[in-house]
Coordinates of C-alpha atoms (C1' of nucleotides) in Angstrom, one line a residue:
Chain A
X1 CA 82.2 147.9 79.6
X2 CA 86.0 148.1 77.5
X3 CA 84.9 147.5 74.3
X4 CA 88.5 146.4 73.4
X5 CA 90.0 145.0 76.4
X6 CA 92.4 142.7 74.6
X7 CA 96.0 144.2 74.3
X8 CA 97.0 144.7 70.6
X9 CA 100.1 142.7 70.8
X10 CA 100.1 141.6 67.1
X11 CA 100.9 143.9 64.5
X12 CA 98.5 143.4 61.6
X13 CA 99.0 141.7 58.6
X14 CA 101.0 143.8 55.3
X15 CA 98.9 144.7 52.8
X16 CA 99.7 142.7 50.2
X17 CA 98.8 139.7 52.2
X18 CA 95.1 140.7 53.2
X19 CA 92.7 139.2 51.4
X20 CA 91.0 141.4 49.3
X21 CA 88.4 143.3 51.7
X22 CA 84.7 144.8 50.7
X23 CA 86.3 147.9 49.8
X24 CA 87.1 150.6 52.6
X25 CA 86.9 149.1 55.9
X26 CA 88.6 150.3 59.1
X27 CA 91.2 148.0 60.8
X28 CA 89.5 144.9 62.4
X29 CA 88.9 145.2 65.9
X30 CA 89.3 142.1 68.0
X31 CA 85.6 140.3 68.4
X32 CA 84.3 140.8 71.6
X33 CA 80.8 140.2 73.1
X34 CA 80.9 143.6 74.3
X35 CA 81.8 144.8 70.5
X36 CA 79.3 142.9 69.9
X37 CA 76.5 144.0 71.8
X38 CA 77.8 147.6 71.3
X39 CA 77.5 147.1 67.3
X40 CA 74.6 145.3 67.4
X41 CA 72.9 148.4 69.2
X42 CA 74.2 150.9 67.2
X43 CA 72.6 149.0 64.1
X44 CA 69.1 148.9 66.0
X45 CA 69.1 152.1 66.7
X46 CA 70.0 153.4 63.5
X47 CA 68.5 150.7 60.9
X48 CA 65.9 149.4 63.2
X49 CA 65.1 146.2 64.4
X50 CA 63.9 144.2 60.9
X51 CA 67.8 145.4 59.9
X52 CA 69.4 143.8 62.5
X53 CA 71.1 140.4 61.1
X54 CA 74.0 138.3 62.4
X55 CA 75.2 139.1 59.0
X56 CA 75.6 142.7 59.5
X57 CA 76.6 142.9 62.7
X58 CA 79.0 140.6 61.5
X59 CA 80.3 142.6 58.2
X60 CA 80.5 145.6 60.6
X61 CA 82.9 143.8 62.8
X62 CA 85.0 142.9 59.3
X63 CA 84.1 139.4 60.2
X64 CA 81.4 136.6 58.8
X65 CA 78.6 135.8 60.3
X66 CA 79.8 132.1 61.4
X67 CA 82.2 133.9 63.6
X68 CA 79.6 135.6 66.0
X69 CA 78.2 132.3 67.3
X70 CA 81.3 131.3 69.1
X71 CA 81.0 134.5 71.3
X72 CA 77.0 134.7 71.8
X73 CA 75.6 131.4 71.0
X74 CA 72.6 132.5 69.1
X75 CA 70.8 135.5 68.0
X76 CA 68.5 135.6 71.1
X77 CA 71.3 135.3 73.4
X78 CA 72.9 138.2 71.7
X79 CA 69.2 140.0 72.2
X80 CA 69.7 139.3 75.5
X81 CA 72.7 140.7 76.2
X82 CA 71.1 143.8 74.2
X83 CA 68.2 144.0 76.1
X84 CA 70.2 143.9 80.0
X85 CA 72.4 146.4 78.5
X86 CA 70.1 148.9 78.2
X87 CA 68.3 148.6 81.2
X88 CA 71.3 149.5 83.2
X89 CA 71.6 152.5 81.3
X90 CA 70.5 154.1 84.5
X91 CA 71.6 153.5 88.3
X92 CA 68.9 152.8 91.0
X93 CA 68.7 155.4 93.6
X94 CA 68.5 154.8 97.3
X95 CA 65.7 153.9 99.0
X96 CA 64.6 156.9 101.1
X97 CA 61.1 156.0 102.9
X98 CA 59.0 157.9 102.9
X99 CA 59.7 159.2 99.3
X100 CA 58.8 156.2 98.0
X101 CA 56.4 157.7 95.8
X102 CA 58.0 160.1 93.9
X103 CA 61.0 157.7 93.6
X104 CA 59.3 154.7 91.9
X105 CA 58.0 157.4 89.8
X106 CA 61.3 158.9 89.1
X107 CA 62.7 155.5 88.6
X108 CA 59.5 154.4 85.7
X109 CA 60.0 157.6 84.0
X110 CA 63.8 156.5 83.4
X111 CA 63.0 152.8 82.5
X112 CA 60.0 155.0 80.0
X113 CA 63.2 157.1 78.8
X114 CA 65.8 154.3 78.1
X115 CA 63.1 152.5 76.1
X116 CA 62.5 155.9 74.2
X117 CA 66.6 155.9 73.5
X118 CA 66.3 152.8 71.7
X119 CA 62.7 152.6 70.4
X120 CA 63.3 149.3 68.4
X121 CA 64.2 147.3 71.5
X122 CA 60.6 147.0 73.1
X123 CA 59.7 144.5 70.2
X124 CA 63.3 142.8 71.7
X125 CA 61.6 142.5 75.2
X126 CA 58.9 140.1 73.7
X127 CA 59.8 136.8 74.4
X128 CA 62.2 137.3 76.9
X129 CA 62.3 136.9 81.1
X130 CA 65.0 139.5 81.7
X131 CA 67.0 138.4 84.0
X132 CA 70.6 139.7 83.3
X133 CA 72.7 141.2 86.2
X134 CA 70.9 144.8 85.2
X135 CA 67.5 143.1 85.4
X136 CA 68.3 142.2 88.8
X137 CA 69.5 145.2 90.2
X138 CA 66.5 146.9 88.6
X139 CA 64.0 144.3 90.4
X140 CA 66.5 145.4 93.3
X141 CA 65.8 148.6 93.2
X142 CA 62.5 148.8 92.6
X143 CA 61.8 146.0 96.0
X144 CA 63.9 147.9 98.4
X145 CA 62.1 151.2 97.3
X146 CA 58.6 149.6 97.7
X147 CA 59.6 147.8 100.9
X148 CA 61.4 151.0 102.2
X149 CA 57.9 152.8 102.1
X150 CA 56.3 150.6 103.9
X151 CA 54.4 148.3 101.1
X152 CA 54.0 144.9 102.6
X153 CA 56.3 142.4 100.9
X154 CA 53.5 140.7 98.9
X155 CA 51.7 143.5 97.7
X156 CA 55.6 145.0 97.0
X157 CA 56.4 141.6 94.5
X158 CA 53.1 142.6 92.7
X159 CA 53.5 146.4 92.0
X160 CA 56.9 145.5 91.1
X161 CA 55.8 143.5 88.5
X162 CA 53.1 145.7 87.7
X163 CA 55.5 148.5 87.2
X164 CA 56.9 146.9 85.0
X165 CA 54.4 145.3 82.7
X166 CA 53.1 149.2 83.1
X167 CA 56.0 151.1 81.8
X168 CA 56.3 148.8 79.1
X169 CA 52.5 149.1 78.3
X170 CA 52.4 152.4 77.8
X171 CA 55.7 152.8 75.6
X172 CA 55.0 149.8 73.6
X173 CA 52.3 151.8 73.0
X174 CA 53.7 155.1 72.3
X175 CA 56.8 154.0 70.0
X176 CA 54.4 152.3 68.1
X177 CA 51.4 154.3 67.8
X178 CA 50.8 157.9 65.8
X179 CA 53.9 160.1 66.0
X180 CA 53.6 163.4 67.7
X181 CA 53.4 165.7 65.3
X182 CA 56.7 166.8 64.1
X183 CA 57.3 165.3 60.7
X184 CA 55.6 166.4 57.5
X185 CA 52.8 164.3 57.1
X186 CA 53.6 163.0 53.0
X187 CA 57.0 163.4 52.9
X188 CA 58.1 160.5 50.3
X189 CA 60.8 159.3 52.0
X190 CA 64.1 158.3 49.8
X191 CA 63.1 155.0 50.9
X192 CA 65.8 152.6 50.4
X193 CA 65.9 151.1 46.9
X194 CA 67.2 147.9 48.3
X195 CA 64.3 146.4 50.4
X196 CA 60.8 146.5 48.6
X197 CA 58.7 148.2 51.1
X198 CA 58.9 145.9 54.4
X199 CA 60.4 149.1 56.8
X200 CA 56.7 148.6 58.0
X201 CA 55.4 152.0 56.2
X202 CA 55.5 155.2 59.3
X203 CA 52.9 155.3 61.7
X204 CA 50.7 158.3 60.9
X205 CA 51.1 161.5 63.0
X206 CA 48.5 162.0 65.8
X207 CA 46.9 165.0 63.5
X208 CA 46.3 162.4 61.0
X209 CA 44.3 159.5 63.2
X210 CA 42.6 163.5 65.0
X211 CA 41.6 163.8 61.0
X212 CA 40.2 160.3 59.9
X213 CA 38.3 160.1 63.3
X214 CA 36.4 163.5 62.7
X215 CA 35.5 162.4 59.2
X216 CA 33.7 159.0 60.5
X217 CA 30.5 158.8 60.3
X218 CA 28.8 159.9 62.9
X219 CA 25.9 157.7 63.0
X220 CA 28.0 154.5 63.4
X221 CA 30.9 156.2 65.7
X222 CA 28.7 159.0 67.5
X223 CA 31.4 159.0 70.4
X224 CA 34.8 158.3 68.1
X225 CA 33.6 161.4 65.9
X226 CA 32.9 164.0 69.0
X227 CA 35.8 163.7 70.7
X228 CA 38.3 163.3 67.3
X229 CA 39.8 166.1 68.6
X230 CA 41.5 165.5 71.7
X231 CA 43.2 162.5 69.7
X232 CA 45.1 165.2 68.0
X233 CA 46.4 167.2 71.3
X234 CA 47.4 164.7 73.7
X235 CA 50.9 164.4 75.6
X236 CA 52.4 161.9 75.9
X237 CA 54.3 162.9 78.5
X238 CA 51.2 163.9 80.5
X239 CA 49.6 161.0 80.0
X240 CA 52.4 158.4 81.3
X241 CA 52.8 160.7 84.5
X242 CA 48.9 160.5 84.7
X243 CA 49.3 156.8 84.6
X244 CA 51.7 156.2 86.8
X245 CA 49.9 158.7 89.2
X246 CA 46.6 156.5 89.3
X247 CA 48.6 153.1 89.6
X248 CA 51.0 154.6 92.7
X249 CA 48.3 156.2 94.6
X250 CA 45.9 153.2 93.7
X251 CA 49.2 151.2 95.6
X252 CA 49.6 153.3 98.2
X253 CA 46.1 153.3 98.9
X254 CA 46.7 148.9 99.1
X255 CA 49.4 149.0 101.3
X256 CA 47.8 151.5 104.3
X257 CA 44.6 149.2 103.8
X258 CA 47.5 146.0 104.4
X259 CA 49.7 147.7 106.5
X260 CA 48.2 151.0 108.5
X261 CA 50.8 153.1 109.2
X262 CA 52.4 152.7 113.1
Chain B
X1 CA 32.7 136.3 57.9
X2 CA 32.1 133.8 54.8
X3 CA 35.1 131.6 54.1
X4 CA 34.1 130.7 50.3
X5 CA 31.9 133.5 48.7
X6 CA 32.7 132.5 45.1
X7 CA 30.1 129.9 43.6
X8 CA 32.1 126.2 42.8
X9 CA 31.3 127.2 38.9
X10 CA 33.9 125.3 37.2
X11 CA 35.2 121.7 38.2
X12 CA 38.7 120.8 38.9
X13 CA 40.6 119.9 35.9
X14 CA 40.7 115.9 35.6
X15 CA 43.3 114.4 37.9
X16 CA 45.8 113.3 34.7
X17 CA 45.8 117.2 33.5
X18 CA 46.9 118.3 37.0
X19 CA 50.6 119.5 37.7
X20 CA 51.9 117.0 40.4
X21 CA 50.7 118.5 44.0
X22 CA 53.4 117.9 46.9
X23 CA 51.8 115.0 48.1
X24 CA 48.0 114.6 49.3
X25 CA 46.1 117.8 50.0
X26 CA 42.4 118.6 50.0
X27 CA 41.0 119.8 46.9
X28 CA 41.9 123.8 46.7
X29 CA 39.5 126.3 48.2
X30 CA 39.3 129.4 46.1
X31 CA 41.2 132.3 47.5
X32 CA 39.7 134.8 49.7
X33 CA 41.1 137.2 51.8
X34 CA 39.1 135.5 54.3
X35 CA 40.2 131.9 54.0
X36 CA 44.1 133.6 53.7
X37 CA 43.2 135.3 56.9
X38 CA 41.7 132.6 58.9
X39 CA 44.3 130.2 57.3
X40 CA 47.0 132.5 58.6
X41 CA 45.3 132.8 61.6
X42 CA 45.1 129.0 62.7
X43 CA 49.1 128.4 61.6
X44 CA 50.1 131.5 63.7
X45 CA 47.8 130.0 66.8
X46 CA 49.3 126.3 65.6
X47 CA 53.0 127.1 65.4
X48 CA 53.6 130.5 66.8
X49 CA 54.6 133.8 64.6
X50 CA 58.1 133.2 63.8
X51 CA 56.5 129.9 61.8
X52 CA 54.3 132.3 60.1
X53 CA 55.5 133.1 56.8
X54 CA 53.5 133.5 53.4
X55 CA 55.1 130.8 51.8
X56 CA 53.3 128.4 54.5
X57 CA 50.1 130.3 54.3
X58 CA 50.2 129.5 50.8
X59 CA 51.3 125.9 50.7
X60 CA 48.3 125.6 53.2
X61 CA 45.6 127.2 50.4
X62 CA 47.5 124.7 48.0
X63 CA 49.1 127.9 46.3
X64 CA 52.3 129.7 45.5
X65 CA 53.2 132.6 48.1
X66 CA 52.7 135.1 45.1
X67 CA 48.9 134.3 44.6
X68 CA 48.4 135.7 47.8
X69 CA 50.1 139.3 46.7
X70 CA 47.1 139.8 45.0
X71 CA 44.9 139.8 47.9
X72 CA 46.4 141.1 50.9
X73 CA 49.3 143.1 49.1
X74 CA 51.9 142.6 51.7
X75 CA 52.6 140.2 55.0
X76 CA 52.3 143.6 56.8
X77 CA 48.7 143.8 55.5
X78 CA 48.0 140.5 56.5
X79 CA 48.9 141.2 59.6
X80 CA 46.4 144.4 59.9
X81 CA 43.7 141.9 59.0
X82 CA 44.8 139.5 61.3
X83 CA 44.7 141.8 64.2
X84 CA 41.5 142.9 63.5
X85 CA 39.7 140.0 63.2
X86 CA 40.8 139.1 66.6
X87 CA 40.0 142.2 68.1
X88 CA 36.2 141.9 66.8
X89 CA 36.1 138.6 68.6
X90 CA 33.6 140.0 71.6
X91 CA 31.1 142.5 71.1
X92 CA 31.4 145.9 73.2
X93 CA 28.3 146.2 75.3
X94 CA 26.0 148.8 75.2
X95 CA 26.9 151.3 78.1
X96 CA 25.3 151.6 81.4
X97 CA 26.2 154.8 82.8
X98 CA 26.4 154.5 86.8
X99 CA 27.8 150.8 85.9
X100 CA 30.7 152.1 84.1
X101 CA 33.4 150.9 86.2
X102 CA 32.6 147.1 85.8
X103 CA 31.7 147.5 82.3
X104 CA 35.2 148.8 81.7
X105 CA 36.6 146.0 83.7
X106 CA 34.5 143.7 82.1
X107 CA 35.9 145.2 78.6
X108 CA 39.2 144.8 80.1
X109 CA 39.2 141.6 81.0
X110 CA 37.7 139.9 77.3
X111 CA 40.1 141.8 75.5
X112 CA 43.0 140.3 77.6
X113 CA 40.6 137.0 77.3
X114 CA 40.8 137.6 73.3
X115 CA 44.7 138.6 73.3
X116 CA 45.3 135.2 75.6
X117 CA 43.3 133.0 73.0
X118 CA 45.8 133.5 70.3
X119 CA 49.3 134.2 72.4
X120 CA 51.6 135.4 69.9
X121 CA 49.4 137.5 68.1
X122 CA 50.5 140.4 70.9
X123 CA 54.0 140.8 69.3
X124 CA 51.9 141.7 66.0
X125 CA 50.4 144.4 67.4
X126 CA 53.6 146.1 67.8
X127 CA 54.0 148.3 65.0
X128 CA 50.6 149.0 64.1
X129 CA 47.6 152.0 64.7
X130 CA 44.9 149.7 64.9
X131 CA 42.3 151.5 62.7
X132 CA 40.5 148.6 60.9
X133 CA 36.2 148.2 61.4
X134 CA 36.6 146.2 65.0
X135 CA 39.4 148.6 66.6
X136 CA 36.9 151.4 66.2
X137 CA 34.2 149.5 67.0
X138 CA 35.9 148.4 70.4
X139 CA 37.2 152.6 70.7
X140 CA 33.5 153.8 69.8
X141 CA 32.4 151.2 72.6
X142 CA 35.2 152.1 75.1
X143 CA 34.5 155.8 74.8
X144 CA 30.3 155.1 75.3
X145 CA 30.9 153.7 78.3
X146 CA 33.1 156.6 80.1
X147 CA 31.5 159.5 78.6
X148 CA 27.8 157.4 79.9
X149 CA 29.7 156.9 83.6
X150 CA 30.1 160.9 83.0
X151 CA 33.9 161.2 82.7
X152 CA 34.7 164.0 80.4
X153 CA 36.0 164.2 76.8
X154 CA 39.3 164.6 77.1
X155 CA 39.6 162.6 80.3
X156 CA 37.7 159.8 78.3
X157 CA 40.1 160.1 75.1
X158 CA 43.1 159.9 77.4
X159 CA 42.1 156.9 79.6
X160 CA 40.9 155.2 76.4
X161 CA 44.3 155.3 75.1
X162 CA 45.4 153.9 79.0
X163 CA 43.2 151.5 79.2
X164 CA 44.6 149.6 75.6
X165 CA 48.3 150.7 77.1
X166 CA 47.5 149.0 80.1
X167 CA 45.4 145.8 78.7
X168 CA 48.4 145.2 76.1
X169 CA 51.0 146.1 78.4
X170 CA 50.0 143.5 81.1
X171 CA 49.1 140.7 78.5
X172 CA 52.2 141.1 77.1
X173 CA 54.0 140.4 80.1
X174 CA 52.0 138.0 81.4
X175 CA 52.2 136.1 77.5
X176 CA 56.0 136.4 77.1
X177 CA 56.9 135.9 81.4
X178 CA 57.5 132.6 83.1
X179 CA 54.4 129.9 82.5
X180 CA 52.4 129.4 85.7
X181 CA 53.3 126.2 87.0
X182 CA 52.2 123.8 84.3
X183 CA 54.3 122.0 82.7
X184 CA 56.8 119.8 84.2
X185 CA 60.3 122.0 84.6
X186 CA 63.0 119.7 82.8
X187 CA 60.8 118.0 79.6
X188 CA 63.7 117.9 76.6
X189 CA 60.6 118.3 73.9
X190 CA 60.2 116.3 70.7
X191 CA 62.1 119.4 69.0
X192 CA 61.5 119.8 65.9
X193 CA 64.2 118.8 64.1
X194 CA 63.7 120.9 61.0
X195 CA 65.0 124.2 62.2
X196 CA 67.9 125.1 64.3
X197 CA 66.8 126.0 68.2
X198 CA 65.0 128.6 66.6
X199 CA 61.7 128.6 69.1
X200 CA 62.8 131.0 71.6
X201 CA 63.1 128.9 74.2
X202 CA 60.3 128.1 76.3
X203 CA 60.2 130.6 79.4
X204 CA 61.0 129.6 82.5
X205 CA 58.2 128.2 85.2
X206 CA 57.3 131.3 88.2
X207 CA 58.3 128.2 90.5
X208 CA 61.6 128.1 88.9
X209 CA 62.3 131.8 88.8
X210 CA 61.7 131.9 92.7
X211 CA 64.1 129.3 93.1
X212 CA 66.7 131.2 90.9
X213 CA 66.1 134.7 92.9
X214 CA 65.3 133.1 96.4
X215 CA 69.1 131.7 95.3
X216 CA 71.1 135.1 94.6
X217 CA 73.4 136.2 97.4
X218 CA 71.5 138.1 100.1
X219 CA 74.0 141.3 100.0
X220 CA 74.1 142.0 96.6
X221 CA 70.2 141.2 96.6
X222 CA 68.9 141.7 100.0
X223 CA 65.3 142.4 98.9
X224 CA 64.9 140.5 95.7
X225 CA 66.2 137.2 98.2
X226 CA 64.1 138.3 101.1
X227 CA 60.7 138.0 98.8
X228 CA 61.6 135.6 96.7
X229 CA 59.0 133.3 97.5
X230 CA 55.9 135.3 96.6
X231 CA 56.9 135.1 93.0
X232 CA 56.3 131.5 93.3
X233 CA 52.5 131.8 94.1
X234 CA 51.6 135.0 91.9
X235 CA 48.5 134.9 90.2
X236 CA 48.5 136.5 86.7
X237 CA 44.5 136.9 87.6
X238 CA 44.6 138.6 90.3
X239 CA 47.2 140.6 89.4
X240 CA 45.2 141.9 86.5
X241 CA 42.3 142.1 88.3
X242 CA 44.6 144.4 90.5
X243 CA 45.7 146.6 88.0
X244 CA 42.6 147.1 86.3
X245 CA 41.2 148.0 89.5
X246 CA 43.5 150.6 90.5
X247 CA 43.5 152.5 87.2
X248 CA 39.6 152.1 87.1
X249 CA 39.4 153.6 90.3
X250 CA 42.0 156.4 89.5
X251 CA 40.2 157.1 86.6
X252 CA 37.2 157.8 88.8
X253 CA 38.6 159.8 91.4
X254 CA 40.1 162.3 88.2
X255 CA 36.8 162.2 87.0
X256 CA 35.1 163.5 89.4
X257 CA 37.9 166.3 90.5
X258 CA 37.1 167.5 86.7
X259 CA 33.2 167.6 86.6
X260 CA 31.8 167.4 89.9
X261 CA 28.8 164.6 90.2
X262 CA 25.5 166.6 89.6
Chain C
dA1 C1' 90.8 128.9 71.7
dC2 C1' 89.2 131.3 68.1
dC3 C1' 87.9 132.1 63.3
dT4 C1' 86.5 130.8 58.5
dG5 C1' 83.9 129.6 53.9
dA6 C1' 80.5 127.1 52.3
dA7 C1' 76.4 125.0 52.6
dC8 C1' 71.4 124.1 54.3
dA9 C1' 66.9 125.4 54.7
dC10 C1' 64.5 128.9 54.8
dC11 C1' 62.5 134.2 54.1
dG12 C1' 59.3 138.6 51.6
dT13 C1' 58.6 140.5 47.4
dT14 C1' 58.5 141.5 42.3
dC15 C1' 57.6 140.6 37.7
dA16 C1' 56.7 138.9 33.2
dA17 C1' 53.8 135.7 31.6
dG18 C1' 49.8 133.1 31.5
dT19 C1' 44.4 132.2 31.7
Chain D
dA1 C1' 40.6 139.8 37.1
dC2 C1' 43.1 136.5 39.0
dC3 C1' 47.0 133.2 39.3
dT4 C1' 51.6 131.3 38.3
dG5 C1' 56.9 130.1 38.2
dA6 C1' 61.1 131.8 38.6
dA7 C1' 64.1 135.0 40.2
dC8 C1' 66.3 138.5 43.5
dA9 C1' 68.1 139.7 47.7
dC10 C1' 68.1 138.4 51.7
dC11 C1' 67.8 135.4 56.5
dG12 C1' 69.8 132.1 61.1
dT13 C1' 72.5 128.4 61.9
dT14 C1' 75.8 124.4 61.4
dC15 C1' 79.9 122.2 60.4
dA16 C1' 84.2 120.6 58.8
dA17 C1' 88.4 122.7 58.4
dG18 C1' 91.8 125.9 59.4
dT19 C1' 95.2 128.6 62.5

DNA sequence: ACCTGAACACCGTTCAAGT
DNA sequence: ACCTGAACACCGTTCAAGT
């Protein structure tokens, strides 16, 4: 992954024969699809995904826009390239039988975790098939630990795409729903003079939705309003381990059924 | 749910007072949020959600896009209404008790049913806390039937919040993953010739994706080549059906850890 | 082989002005 | 109270032309 992996054997031009530039600007790099895919990323993560344009990508890479699409064809291909980045953020252990359990665990709490890294990029994962190089080794992975532990190769195909469709669930689900409570819940914001008011206004905090549920009425929402409360102190954290508890012991469960143990 | 709730009181001006119309369009419905919803609605169902814009909603109700500012107040907002309406589109049935598990099933299913009908609607859902009248109706109703089947509060707050995780999660996989074998693999499409190649290009057939892993070279991919096949015959159903009955089952086993069957 | 400026066909939103 | 046209600040993508 060399960001710059071309050799700067050409001095750049002297001052007075740059065109005039948008003010201060580092020295250009050269344009690489891994520059890239690196800016790109960087701009998701810190301007979100309703931010992320060819154009700036572009005017971060002291280039135009025009120039991008020789190197990654298209936006979605350069989503693409995002997207299988990301998921090889971590490595695949090695299968180790009869572990199998607490590794596909270990392995959908990382997937959960490089999702959480870059929270804009599950909206990226939409309309995509991922099927990059780190897609692959991921499906690798995930096969050989399933098939390692004894889970019949049909049923194995399955959880594997259930795993996934799972993980993804759940933190499409959290990055988008009511923050934990950290933030102050009115805090104006300096909001951004330049947009009008599109950064899709912040998800409430959980106390918030714990709040408006209690004060519903309880004639209409008799169930909604008695157990308001527990909206308010929930884990996340528990509850994807809970998850992924029920839906690997629901598997294991399949596969002695399939396959009874020799 | 009426589209036109505002008498026809006045007539249309004479046709030689009107400003010249693009072209031939049915006489002008007044605007509701209602017909703007439903309008918006059909186009996103007709021509997918990156066609979706307010400037085509409004050429649709014979308007400019800022007529409809007055209404809805943003696209955003729109898109709350959207996703509401949608979600009310089956009612929750009254609970059961002992039949719990297939009435949460049952839930499951028509609200994967109701994501399916309108396909790109699941990538709206995103960055939204769905809290409009028909989410809480269809919380209220999820909640009646576990705390009926006797699963306790919390346990019923936190599989509630599962249970939409999961249903999302696995229709949004299933929506935005290879097509079950359908359509014929190589069809160049009319193409719209308006914009660019802008339509995300179709996803790939399951048929087609076996092909491409049962292709990879066995020792980088031992396992992914060795099961190749069974993602050929996979049955988005079934697979559902699969995970739905695992976490149901799960959920069942927790409950009655926590409170003990009288 | 790689990069560019300029253009095309779009966007969401605001706002002063009209009825 | 409701609707409008025009403007503002953006988009993704193409293409002829440059080096």
């Amino acid at each position: 992954m060399t960001i710059r992996d071309r050799a700067p054997d050409q001095l750049p031009p002297p001052p007075w024969q740059r065109r005039p530039r948008p003010a201060s600007r580092r020295r250009r790099d050269p344009i690489t699809v891994d520059a890239i895919v690196e800016t790109a990323l960087r701009l998701l993560d810190s301007d979100g995904l309703d931010r992320l344009s060819m154009r700036r990508v572009a005017d971060e890479l002291d280039t135009g826009a025009a120039s991008l699409y020789w190197h990654v064809g298209s936006k979605d291909g350069l989503l693409d390239l995002i997207f299988d980045r990301v998921i090889g953020e971590h490595e695949m252990p090695e299968p180790q039988g009869a572990r199998w359990k607490e590794q596909i665990k270990e392995v959908a709490r990382a997937q959960r975790q490089a999702i959480l890294r870059h929270r804009d990029l599950i909206a990226v994962s939409l309309g995509r098939v991922p099927m990059g190089p780190n897609a692959l080794r991921f499906s690798e992975g995930v096969l050989a630990i399933l098939r390692a532990g004894g889970v019949p190769d049909r049923l194995a195909v399955t959880g594997h795409l259930l795993l996934i469709a799972t993980v993804n669930g759940f933190t499409l689900d959290e990055v988008s729903g009511p923050r934990p409570d950290d933030a102050q819940p009115d805090d104006p914001q300096p909001d951004d003079p330049q947009r009008g008011g599109k950064e899709a206004s912040a998800p409430p905090s959980a106390d918030a939705v714990a709040g408006y549920l209690a004060s519903l009425p309880a004639d209409q929402f008799p169930n909604l309003s008695a157990v308001a409360r527990y909206f308010g102190d929930d884990d996340p954290d528990q509850r994807f381990d809970l998850l992924i508890d029920l839906f690997v012991e629901g598997l294991a469960q399949r596969a002695a059924l399939a396959a009874p143990p020799r």
